[in-house]
mmCIF file of C-alpha atoms and ligand atoms in Angstrom:
data_model
loop_
_atom_site.group_PDB
_atom_site.id
_atom_site.type_symbol
_atom_site.label_atom_id
_atom_site.label_comp_id
_atom_site.label_asym_id
_atom_site.label_seq_id
_atom_site.Cartn_x
_atom_site.Cartn_y
_atom_site.Cartn_z
ATOM 1 C CA MET A 1 52.747 138.028 88.961
ATOM 2 C CA SER A 2 52.383 138.905 92.653
ATOM 3 C CA HIS A 3 48.975 139.233 94.307
ATOM 4 C CA ALA A 4 47.945 141.179 97.368
ATOM 5 C CA HIS A 5 44.911 139.034 98.360
ATOM 6 C CA ILE A 6 45.563 135.447 97.140
ATOM 7 C CA SER A 7 48.497 133.089 96.777
ATOM 8 C CA VAL A 8 49.042 131.463 93.364
ATOM 9 C CA ASP A 9 51.290 128.426 92.937
ATOM 10 C CA ASN A 10 51.842 127.182 89.387
ATOM 11 C CA GLN A 11 54.034 124.159 90.313
ATOM 12 C CA ILE A 12 51.130 121.754 89.763
ATOM 13 C CA GLY A 13 52.001 121.034 86.105
ATOM 14 C CA PRO A 14 52.484 122.575 82.652
ATOM 15 C CA VAL A 15 49.171 124.490 82.937
ATOM 16 C CA GLY A 16 47.097 125.743 85.801
ATOM 17 C CA ALA A 17 47.753 127.003 89.308
ATOM 18 C CA VAL A 18 46.625 126.254 92.846
ATOM 19 C CA VAL A 19 45.089 129.293 94.572
ATOM 20 C CA SER A 20 45.004 129.608 98.359
ATOM 21 C CA GLY A 21 44.184 132.266 100.934
ATOM 22 C CA VAL A 22 40.541 132.696 99.938
ATOM 23 C CA ASP A 23 37.282 131.303 101.326
ATOM 24 C CA LEU A 24 34.937 130.934 98.363
ATOM 25 C CA SER A 25 31.884 130.304 100.542
ATOM 26 C CA GLN A 26 31.941 133.991 101.576
ATOM 27 C CA PRO A 27 31.056 137.044 99.420
ATOM 28 C CA LEU A 28 34.316 138.330 97.888
ATOM 29 C CA ALA A 29 35.577 141.922 97.545
ATOM 30 C CA ARG A 30 36.059 143.344 94.056
ATOM 31 C CA GLU A 31 39.879 143.426 94.364
ATOM 32 C CA VAL A 32 39.940 139.691 95.273
ATOM 33 C CA ILE A 33 37.694 138.831 92.298
ATOM 34 C CA GLN A 34 39.941 140.881 90.004
ATOM 35 C CA GLU A 35 43.024 139.002 91.223
ATOM 36 C CA ILE A 36 41.323 135.599 90.707
ATOM 37 C CA HIS A 37 40.194 136.736 87.265
ATOM 38 C CA SER A 38 43.662 137.792 86.181
ATOM 39 C CA ALA A 39 45.276 134.597 87.593
ATOM 40 C CA TRP A 40 42.652 132.606 85.653
ATOM 41 C CA LEU A 41 43.446 134.372 82.396
ATOM 42 C CA GLN A 42 47.136 133.775 82.982
ATOM 43 C CA HIS A 43 46.972 130.128 84.073
ATOM 44 C CA HIS A 44 43.769 128.957 82.224
ATOM 45 C CA VAL A 45 42.673 126.685 85.102
ATOM 46 C CA LEU A 46 42.679 127.440 88.837
ATOM 47 C CA PHE A 47 42.399 124.869 91.626
ATOM 48 C CA PHE A 48 41.116 125.710 95.097
ATOM 49 C CA ARG A 49 41.367 123.191 97.936
ATOM 50 C CA ASP A 50 39.369 122.666 101.175
ATOM 51 C CA GLN A 51 36.357 124.761 100.250
ATOM 52 C CA ASP A 52 32.930 124.160 101.766
ATOM 53 C CA LEU A 53 30.499 125.214 99.023
ATOM 54 C CA SER A 54 26.741 124.813 98.986
ATOM 55 C CA PRO A 55 25.259 124.970 95.471
ATOM 56 C CA THR A 56 24.144 128.554 96.250
ATOM 57 C CA ALA A 57 27.685 129.562 97.267
ATOM 58 C CA GLN A 58 29.218 127.915 94.206
ATOM 59 C CA ALA A 59 26.746 129.705 91.905
ATOM 60 C CA ARG A 60 27.450 133.028 93.653
ATOM 61 C CA PHE A 61 31.183 132.639 93.207
ATOM 62 C CA ALA A 62 30.738 131.695 89.523
ATOM 63 C CA SER A 63 28.476 134.722 88.957
ATOM 64 C CA TYR A 64 31.392 137.055 89.736
ATOM 65 C CA PHE A 65 32.793 136.096 86.329
ATOM 66 C CA GLY A 66 29.668 136.566 84.191
ATOM 67 C CA GLU A 67 26.054 135.576 83.709
ATOM 68 C CA LEU A 68 25.363 131.956 84.594
ATOM 69 C CA ASP A 69 24.234 129.520 81.929
ATOM 70 C CA GLN A 70 22.085 126.420 82.100
ATOM 71 C CA TYR A 71 23.297 123.048 80.850
ATOM 72 C CA PRO A 72 20.772 121.733 78.305
ATOM 73 C CA PHE A 73 20.965 117.987 79.065
ATOM 74 C CA MET A 74 20.674 117.521 82.779
ATOM 75 C CA GLN A 75 18.312 118.512 85.599
ATOM 76 C CA PRO A 76 19.906 120.930 88.108
ATOM 77 C CA VAL A 77 19.944 120.364 91.850
ATOM 78 C CA ASP A 78 16.949 121.604 93.875
ATOM 79 C CA GLU A 79 18.867 124.434 95.509
ATOM 80 C CA SER A 80 20.074 126.182 92.351
ATOM 81 C CA ALA A 81 18.909 126.113 88.701
ATOM 82 C CA PHE A 82 22.529 126.667 87.636
ATOM 83 C CA VAL A 83 24.203 123.757 89.431
ATOM 84 C CA ILE A 84 24.108 120.309 87.907
ATOM 85 C CA PRO A 85 25.023 117.147 89.765
ATOM 86 C CA ILE A 86 27.592 114.980 87.954
ATOM 87 C CA ILE A 87 27.299 111.632 89.661
ATOM 88 C CA LYS A 88 28.766 108.237 88.768
ATOM 89 C CA GLU A 89 27.329 105.545 91.013
ATOM 90 C CA ALA A 90 29.527 102.675 92.138
ATOM 91 C CA ASP A 91 27.772 100.243 89.743
ATOM 92 C CA ALA A 92 27.662 102.579 86.715
ATOM 93 C CA THR A 93 30.120 101.955 83.878
ATOM 94 C CA MET A 94 30.102 105.146 81.831
ATOM 95 C CA ASN A 95 31.208 108.463 83.185
ATOM 96 C CA PHE A 96 30.315 112.002 82.214
ATOM 97 C CA GLY A 97 33.004 113.928 80.295
ATOM 98 C CA GLY A 98 35.223 110.907 79.760
ATOM 99 C CA ASP A 99 36.850 112.073 76.527
ATOM 100 C CA TRP A 100 38.922 115.120 75.581
ATOM 101 C CA HIS A 101 36.596 118.091 75.017
ATOM 102 C CA THR A 102 35.678 121.671 75.912
ATOM 103 C CA ASP A 103 32.262 122.023 77.519
ATOM 104 C CA THR A 104 29.220 122.348 75.210
ATOM 105 C CA SER A 105 31.164 123.723 72.247
ATOM 106 C CA TYR A 106 28.133 122.757 70.170
ATOM 107 C CA LYS A 107 26.166 125.770 71.470
ATOM 108 C CA ALA A 108 26.116 129.030 69.446
ATOM 109 C CA TYR A 109 27.431 130.744 72.603
ATOM 110 C CA PRO A 110 29.420 128.113 74.534
ATOM 111 C CA PRO A 111 30.291 128.819 78.163
ATOM 112 C CA LYS A 112 33.514 130.692 78.845
ATOM 113 C CA ALA A 113 34.046 129.186 82.272
ATOM 114 C CA THR A 114 33.285 125.939 84.054
ATOM 115 C CA LEU A 115 33.447 125.584 87.833
ATOM 116 C CA LEU A 116 33.516 121.997 89.064
ATOM 117 C CA TYR A 117 33.303 121.213 92.791
ATOM 118 C CA ALA A 118 34.023 117.832 94.368
ATOM 119 C CA VAL A 119 31.373 116.669 96.853
ATOM 120 C CA GLU A 120 32.424 112.972 97.076
ATOM 121 C CA VAL A 121 35.376 111.376 95.313
ATOM 122 C CA PRO A 122 36.974 107.914 95.298
ATOM 123 C CA GLN A 123 40.133 107.420 97.399
ATOM 124 C CA GLU A 124 41.974 106.497 94.209
ATOM 125 C CA GLY A 125 41.139 107.445 90.637
ATOM 126 C CA GLY A 126 38.619 109.824 89.158
ATOM 127 C CA ASP A 127 41.261 112.492 88.433
ATOM 128 C CA THR A 128 40.628 115.040 85.694
ATOM 129 C CA LEU A 129 43.228 115.839 83.027
ATOM 130 C CA PHE A 130 43.500 119.389 81.727
ATOM 131 C CA ALA A 131 45.250 120.280 78.427
ATOM 132 C CA ASP A 132 46.478 123.716 77.358
ATOM 133 C CA ALA A 133 45.010 124.262 73.879
ATOM 134 C CA THR A 134 46.803 127.611 73.497
ATOM 135 C CA ALA A 135 50.306 126.219 74.038
ATOM 136 C CA ALA A 136 49.407 123.228 71.838
ATOM 137 C CA TYR A 137 48.253 125.515 69.049
ATOM 138 C CA ALA A 138 51.453 127.638 69.317
ATOM 139 C CA ALA A 139 53.571 124.472 69.006
ATOM 140 C CA LEU A 140 52.137 123.568 65.570
ATOM 141 C CA SER A 141 54.005 124.514 62.427
ATOM 142 C CA PRO A 142 53.080 127.867 60.864
ATOM 143 C CA ALA A 143 51.736 126.108 57.778
ATOM 144 C CA MET A 144 49.481 123.804 59.837
ATOM 145 C CA ARG A 145 48.271 126.743 61.915
ATOM 146 C CA ALA A 146 47.397 128.686 58.760
ATOM 147 C CA ALA A 147 45.500 125.724 57.265
ATOM 148 C CA LEU A 148 43.541 125.063 60.441
ATOM 149 C CA GLU A 149 42.620 128.747 60.772
ATOM 150 C CA SER A 150 41.095 128.742 57.321
ATOM 151 C CA TRP A 151 38.617 125.919 58.144
ATOM 152 C CA GLN A 152 35.255 125.976 59.871
ATOM 153 C CA GLY A 153 33.839 123.067 61.859
ATOM 154 C CA ILE A 154 30.279 121.750 62.198
ATOM 155 C CA TYR A 155 29.686 121.271 65.915
ATOM 156 C CA SER A 156 26.789 119.290 67.377
ATOM 157 C CA PRO A 157 25.662 117.533 70.553
ATOM 158 C CA LYS A 158 24.336 114.635 68.445
ATOM 159 C CA LEU A 159 27.459 112.402 68.702
ATOM 160 C CA VAL A 160 27.012 112.310 72.479
ATOM 161 C CA HIS A 161 23.441 113.289 73.309
ATOM 162 C CA GLY A 162 21.540 112.612 70.044
ATOM 163 C CA GLN A 163 19.309 109.630 69.281
ATOM 164 C CA SER A 164 22.287 107.419 68.432
ATOM 165 C CA GLY A 165 24.698 109.219 70.770
ATOM 166 C CA ASP A 166 26.773 107.425 73.423
ATOM 167 C CA TYR A 167 24.888 108.748 76.494
ATOM 168 C CA LYS A 168 21.489 107.930 75.078
ATOM 169 C CA SER A 169 22.245 104.227 74.644
ATOM 170 C CA VAL A 170 24.133 103.859 77.942
ATOM 171 C CA ALA A 171 21.483 105.870 79.871
ATOM 172 C CA ALA A 172 18.791 103.502 78.576
ATOM 173 C CA LYS A 173 20.816 100.419 79.555
ATOM 174 C CA GLN A 174 21.622 101.734 83.014
ATOM 175 C CA ASN A 175 18.116 102.991 83.722
ATOM 176 C CA LEU A 176 19.320 106.571 84.055
ATOM 177 C CA GLY A 177 15.963 107.717 82.672
ATOM 178 C CA ASP A 178 16.239 111.160 81.144
ATOM 179 C CA ALA A 179 19.431 112.069 82.942
ATOM 180 C CA TYR A 180 21.318 112.620 79.701
ATOM 181 C CA GLY A 181 18.414 113.656 77.492
ATOM 182 C CA GLY A 182 15.293 115.767 77.798
ATOM 183 C CA ASN A 183 16.206 118.211 75.043
ATOM 184 C CA ALA A 184 15.754 115.991 71.973
ATOM 185 C CA GLU A 185 15.507 118.721 69.333
ATOM 186 C CA PHE A 186 18.580 120.605 70.489
ATOM 187 C CA ALA A 187 20.454 117.243 70.784
ATOM 188 C CA GLU A 188 20.299 116.942 66.977
ATOM 189 C CA SER A 189 21.188 120.596 66.238
ATOM 190 C CA GLU A 190 24.318 121.814 64.404
ATOM 191 C CA VAL A 191 26.271 125.054 64.561
ATOM 192 C CA GLU A 192 29.300 126.385 62.691
ATOM 193 C CA HIS A 193 32.421 127.535 64.634
ATOM 194 C CA PRO A 194 36.066 127.897 63.659
ATOM 195 C CA LEU A 195 38.470 125.007 64.386
ATOM 196 C CA ILE A 196 40.821 127.517 66.009
ATOM 197 C CA ARG A 197 39.319 130.242 68.192
ATOM 198 C CA THR A 198 40.734 133.570 69.318
ATOM 199 C CA HIS A 199 40.342 134.355 72.993
ATOM 200 C CA GLU A 200 38.173 137.451 73.535
ATOM 201 C CA GLU A 201 40.178 138.679 76.529
ATOM 202 C CA THR A 202 43.774 137.695 75.765
ATOM 203 C CA GLY A 203 43.774 137.523 71.926
ATOM 204 C CA ASN A 204 45.527 134.145 72.077
ATOM 205 C CA LYS A 205 44.590 131.430 69.600
ATOM 206 C CA SER A 206 43.652 127.913 70.705
ATOM 207 C CA ILE A 207 42.622 124.623 69.229
ATOM 208 C CA TYR A 208 38.847 124.365 69.658
ATOM 209 C CA CYS A 209 37.465 121.417 67.565
ATOM 210 C CA SER A 210 37.141 118.080 69.327
ATOM 211 C CA LYS A 211 36.275 114.457 68.439
ATOM 212 C CA PRO A 212 33.101 114.248 70.564
ATOM 213 C CA HIS A 213 31.615 117.640 69.640
ATOM 214 C CA THR A 214 32.763 118.475 66.090
ATOM 215 C CA ILE A 215 31.122 116.325 63.474
ATOM 216 C CA ASN A 216 33.271 117.397 60.537
ATOM 217 C CA ILE A 217 35.276 120.176 58.999
ATOM 218 C CA LYS A 218 32.895 122.106 56.722
ATOM 219 C CA GLY A 219 32.894 120.476 53.260
ATOM 220 C CA TRP A 220 34.825 117.376 54.439
ATOM 221 C CA THR A 221 33.557 113.901 55.253
ATOM 222 C CA ARG A 222 33.493 112.732 58.899
ATOM 223 C CA ASP A 223 36.297 110.259 58.152
ATOM 224 C CA GLU A 224 38.498 112.897 56.553
ATOM 225 C CA SER A 225 37.798 115.277 59.424
ATOM 226 C CA LEU A 226 38.486 112.614 62.074
ATOM 227 C CA ALA A 227 42.026 112.250 60.793
ATOM 228 C CA ILE A 228 42.614 115.905 61.674
ATOM 229 C CA PHE A 229 40.684 115.743 65.003
ATOM 230 C CA ARG A 230 42.625 112.625 66.043
ATOM 231 C CA PHE A 231 45.927 114.281 65.201
ATOM 232 C CA LEU A 232 45.018 117.435 67.136
ATOM 233 C CA THR A 233 43.835 115.437 70.184
ATOM 234 C CA LYS A 234 47.030 113.390 70.150
ATOM 235 C CA HIS A 235 49.054 116.564 69.824
ATOM 236 C CA LEU A 236 47.355 118.599 72.558
ATOM 237 C CA THR A 237 47.383 115.716 75.049
ATOM 238 C CA LYS A 238 51.162 115.355 75.024
ATOM 239 C CA ASP A 239 52.623 115.436 78.543
ATOM 240 C CA GLU A 240 54.086 118.898 78.010
ATOM 241 C CA PHE A 241 50.568 120.388 77.722
ATOM 242 C CA VAL A 242 48.698 118.353 80.351
ATOM 243 C CA THR A 243 48.149 118.768 84.121
ATOM 244 C CA ARG A 244 46.512 116.024 86.118
ATOM 245 C CA PHE A 245 44.355 117.117 89.006
ATOM 246 C CA LYS A 246 43.640 114.813 91.957
ATOM 247 C CA TRP A 247 40.369 115.740 93.617
ATOM 248 C CA GLN A 248 39.636 115.773 97.288
ATOM 249 C CA PRO A 249 36.222 116.561 98.768
ATOM 250 C CA GLY A 250 36.019 120.367 98.798
ATOM 251 C CA SER A 251 38.265 120.926 95.735
ATOM 252 C CA LEU A 252 37.055 123.358 93.114
ATOM 253 C CA ALA A 253 38.497 123.688 89.573
ATOM 254 C CA MET A 254 37.641 126.719 87.497
ATOM 255 C CA TRP A 255 38.755 126.472 83.879
ATOM 256 C CA ASP A 256 38.720 128.732 80.861
ATOM 257 C CA ASN A 257 36.567 126.788 78.501
ATOM 258 C CA ARG A 258 37.755 128.862 75.526
ATOM 259 C CA CYS A 259 41.305 127.550 75.684
ATOM 260 C CA MET A 260 41.353 124.389 77.829
ATOM 261 C CA PHE A 261 40.437 120.806 77.021
ATOM 262 C CA HIS A 262 39.686 118.348 79.803
ATOM 263 C CA ASN A 263 39.059 114.614 80.241
ATOM 264 C CA ALA A 264 37.482 112.934 83.277
ATOM 265 C CA LEU A 265 39.259 109.637 83.938
ATOM 266 C CA ASN A 266 36.989 106.631 84.365
ATOM 267 C CA ASP A 267 39.268 104.397 86.487
ATOM 268 C CA TYR A 268 37.369 103.958 89.761
ATOM 269 C CA GLN A 269 34.849 101.196 89.063
ATOM 270 C CA GLY A 270 32.988 100.202 92.227
ATOM 271 C CA HIS A 271 33.254 103.642 93.822
ATOM 272 C CA ARG A 272 30.995 106.679 93.783
ATOM 273 C CA ARG A 273 31.999 110.110 92.480
ATOM 274 C CA HIS A 274 29.759 113.128 93.009
ATOM 275 C CA MET A 275 30.529 116.616 91.605
ATOM 276 C CA HIS A 276 28.596 119.898 91.223
ATOM 277 C CA ARG A 277 29.103 121.920 88.056
ATOM 278 C CA VAL A 278 28.286 125.524 87.082
ATOM 279 C CA ILE A 279 28.939 127.194 83.723
ATOM 280 C CA VAL A 280 29.274 130.871 82.862
ATOM 281 C CA LYS A 281 27.928 132.223 79.548
ATOM 282 C CA GLY A 282 30.490 132.993 76.851
ATOM 283 C CA GLU A 283 30.811 134.711 73.522
ATOM 284 C CA ARG A 284 30.344 133.228 70.031
ATOM 285 C CA PRO A 285 33.696 131.676 69.074
ATOM 286 C CA GLN A 286 35.626 133.750 66.508
HETATM 287 C C1 SIN B 1 33.037 117.674 82.664
HETATM 288 O O1 SIN B 1 33.357 117.219 81.600
HETATM 289 O O2 SIN B 1 32.585 118.814 82.789
HETATM 290 C C2 SIN B 1 33.183 116.843 83.945
HETATM 291 C C3 SIN B 1 34.590 116.609 84.259
HETATM 292 C C4 SIN B 1 34.782 115.787 85.522
HETATM 293 O O3 SIN B 1 33.823 115.249 86.071
HETATM 294 O O4 SIN B 1 35.943 115.620 85.930
#
C-alpha cells in the first residue's frame, strides 16, 4: 500500500514495518494519523527510529489511537499519569515482560495498543521479539482451530503479580519495594476471555491465551491447559512468525496488542535498560 505522508518498509522480518518520514514529537495532522493507523492494522507492529519523545509527547501520540489506559501494577513517571518507566538496573536479574505474552490480557478490557519508547538501551542485547498471532492461528489445522475457538480461558494477573507470583518474590529479594505490586486485590482477580480472539477492526482471528496470563482453559486443570498453552507458544514463536527488533535510544515500537505476542530478551546482565510505555484502552475480547 502506498502512503502520501509516511514511508513504510516491511523488510524487517515476517511481521511489522519500519515507518519513517514523521516526527512524533510534533502534533500530527489527521491524514498522517490515518496513514499510521492503516499501516498499523496491516503490519501489526510499527517501528519508528530516531524520535525524541518526552513522556507528554509519547502520551499525545498514543492518544491519537484511542483513550489512554493506566497500568495497574506500576507507578507512572511524574510528567504523565499514562507513562510507566520500565527499568532494569545493571545489577537486577529479572526483567519486565520476559516471557511470551500480550499486555495485561487479564483485564476485562485489555489495551488494544502498546507504545514502547527506548530511553536508554544496552549496546548489545535487550532486543524485543514480536510474534504474529494471526498468521500463527491461520497456520493451524482447521480441526485445531475449531477446537480452540470453542474454549474459554481463565485469565489472571496472579501468576505474575499475585502473592506467589514471579514479580512479587523477585521484587522483595531485589528491594524493588512496591514496584511490581500496589494493587493486591486486582492481582488475584480472574476474568474469562476466549483462547482465540477476533480483531474488532480487521475481523481476523488470533491466538490470545498465554502461559503467564491464562491460568487454565475453563473446566480443565492447569496441567492439562499448560499442554495446550505450551504447544501454542512453541507454534507461534516459530521463525516464520517472529521479528526481532534491536532498540536504539529514540526507537518507538507500537504494537497491536490484540494480535501480537512479544517477549523482552533478558540477555544484557550488567547493563541498564530504560523504556517508557503507554497503553491505549481496548475492547472486551470476543
Ligand atoms: C513489555 O512487555 O511491555 C515490555 C517489553 C520490553 O521491555 O521490551
